[in-house]
CSV table of C-alpha atoms in Angstrom, one decimal:
chain,number,residue,atom,x,y,z
A,84,MET,CA,-16.4,-27.3,43.9
A,85,GLU,CA,-15.3,-28.7,40.8
A,86,LYS,CA,-13.7,-26.4,38.0
A,87,GLN,CA,-14.8,-26.8,34.6
A,88,GLN,CA,-12.6,-25.8,31.9
A,89,LYS,CA,-14.2,-23.8,28.9
A,90,GLY,CA,-12.8,-25.1,25.6
A,91,ILE,CA,-13.2,-23.4,22.4
A,92,THR,CA,-14.4,-25.6,19.4
A,93,ARG,CA,-12.9,-25.4,16.1
A,94,LYS,CA,-16.2,-24.2,14.7
A,95,ASP,CA,-16.4,-21.3,17.3
A,96,PHE,CA,-12.5,-20.5,16.3
A,97,LEU,CA,-13.3,-20.3,12.7
A,98,LYS,CA,-16.2,-18.3,13.1
A,99,GLY,CA,-14.4,-15.8,15.3
A,100,MET,CA,-11.5,-15.6,13.0
A,101,GLY,CA,-13.9,-14.9,10.1
A,102,THR,CA,-15.5,-12.2,11.8
A,103,THR,CA,-12.1,-10.6,12.7
A,104,ILE,CA,-11.0,-10.9,9.2
A,105,ALA,CA,-14.1,-9.3,7.8
A,106,GLY,CA,-13.7,-6.3,10.4
A,107,VAL,CA,-10.2,-5.6,9.5
A,108,THR,CA,-11.0,-5.8,5.8
A,109,VAL,CA,-13.7,-3.3,6.4
A,110,LEU,CA,-11.9,-1.0,8.6
A,111,GLY,CA,-9.0,-1.0,6.5
A,112,GLY,CA,-10.7,0.1,3.5
A,113,MET,CA,-12.3,3.0,5.4
A,114,GLY,CA,-9.0,4.9,5.5
A,115,SER,CA,-9.0,5.4,1.7
A,116,VAL,CA,-12.7,6.3,1.8
A,117,LEU,CA,-12.0,8.9,4.5
A,118,ALA,CA,-9.1,10.3,2.7
A,119,GLY,CA,-11.2,11.1,-0.3
A,120,CYS,CA,-13.3,13.4,1.9
A,121,GLU,CA,-10.5,15.7,2.9
A,122,ASP,CA,-10.4,19.2,1.2
A,123,SER,CA,-6.6,18.6,0.4
A,124,ALA,CA,-7.8,15.8,-1.9
A,125,VAL,CA,-9.5,18.2,-4.1
A,126,VAL,CA,-7.2,19.4,-6.9
A,127,ASP,CA,-7.6,22.5,-9.0
A,128,THR,CA,-7.5,21.2,-12.6
A,129,ALA,CA,-8.4,24.6,-14.1
A,130,ASN,CA,-5.2,26.3,-13.0
A,131,ALA,CA,-3.0,23.0,-13.2
A,132,SER,CA,-0.6,22.8,-16.0
A,133,SER,CA,0.1,19.4,-17.5
A,134,PRO,CA,3.3,18.3,-19.2
A,135,GLU,CA,3.8,18.0,-22.9
A,136,TRP,CA,2.6,14.4,-24.0
A,137,PRO,CA,4.3,12.2,-25.2
A,138,PHE,CA,7.4,13.1,-23.5
A,139,PRO,CA,10.4,14.0,-25.9
A,140,TYR,CA,12.8,11.2,-26.4
A,141,GLN,CA,16.2,11.4,-24.8
A,142,LYS,CA,19.1,9.2,-25.2
A,143,LEU,CA,20.4,7.9,-21.9
A,144,ASP,CA,23.8,7.0,-20.9
A,145,GLY,CA,23.9,3.4,-19.8
A,146,GLU,CA,26.8,3.8,-17.3
A,147,LYS,CA,25.0,6.7,-15.5
A,148,VAL,CA,21.8,4.9,-15.3
A,149,ALA,CA,23.4,1.8,-13.8
A,150,GLU,CA,25.2,3.9,-11.2
A,151,ARG,CA,22.0,5.7,-10.3
A,152,ALA,CA,20.1,2.4,-10.1
A,153,TYR,CA,22.7,0.9,-7.8
A,154,ASN,CA,22.9,3.9,-5.6
A,155,ALA,CA,19.1,3.9,-5.2
A,156,TYR,CA,19.1,0.3,-4.4
A,157,LYS,CA,21.8,0.6,-1.8
A,158,GLU,CA,20.3,3.8,-0.2
A,159,LYS,CA,16.6,2.5,-0.1
A,160,GLY,CA,17.3,-1.0,0.8
A,161,GLY,CA,16.2,-2.8,-2.3
């Protein structure tokens, strides 16, 4: 008995990759659709208080801002 090797053609490979990518894209988008159906996603806007807009201007200390940014960069890993 002679063994025949099954090979995959370039056309079959590309067709399979296209199908895989399309499936991943569709399934990846389903998470956001399903998350919108949850009850926790519903916001009670009647009782919510919104901040005053535009926000009042506050002068910032440059050294404190630089230190805070540096520390955030180091703690969060950039």
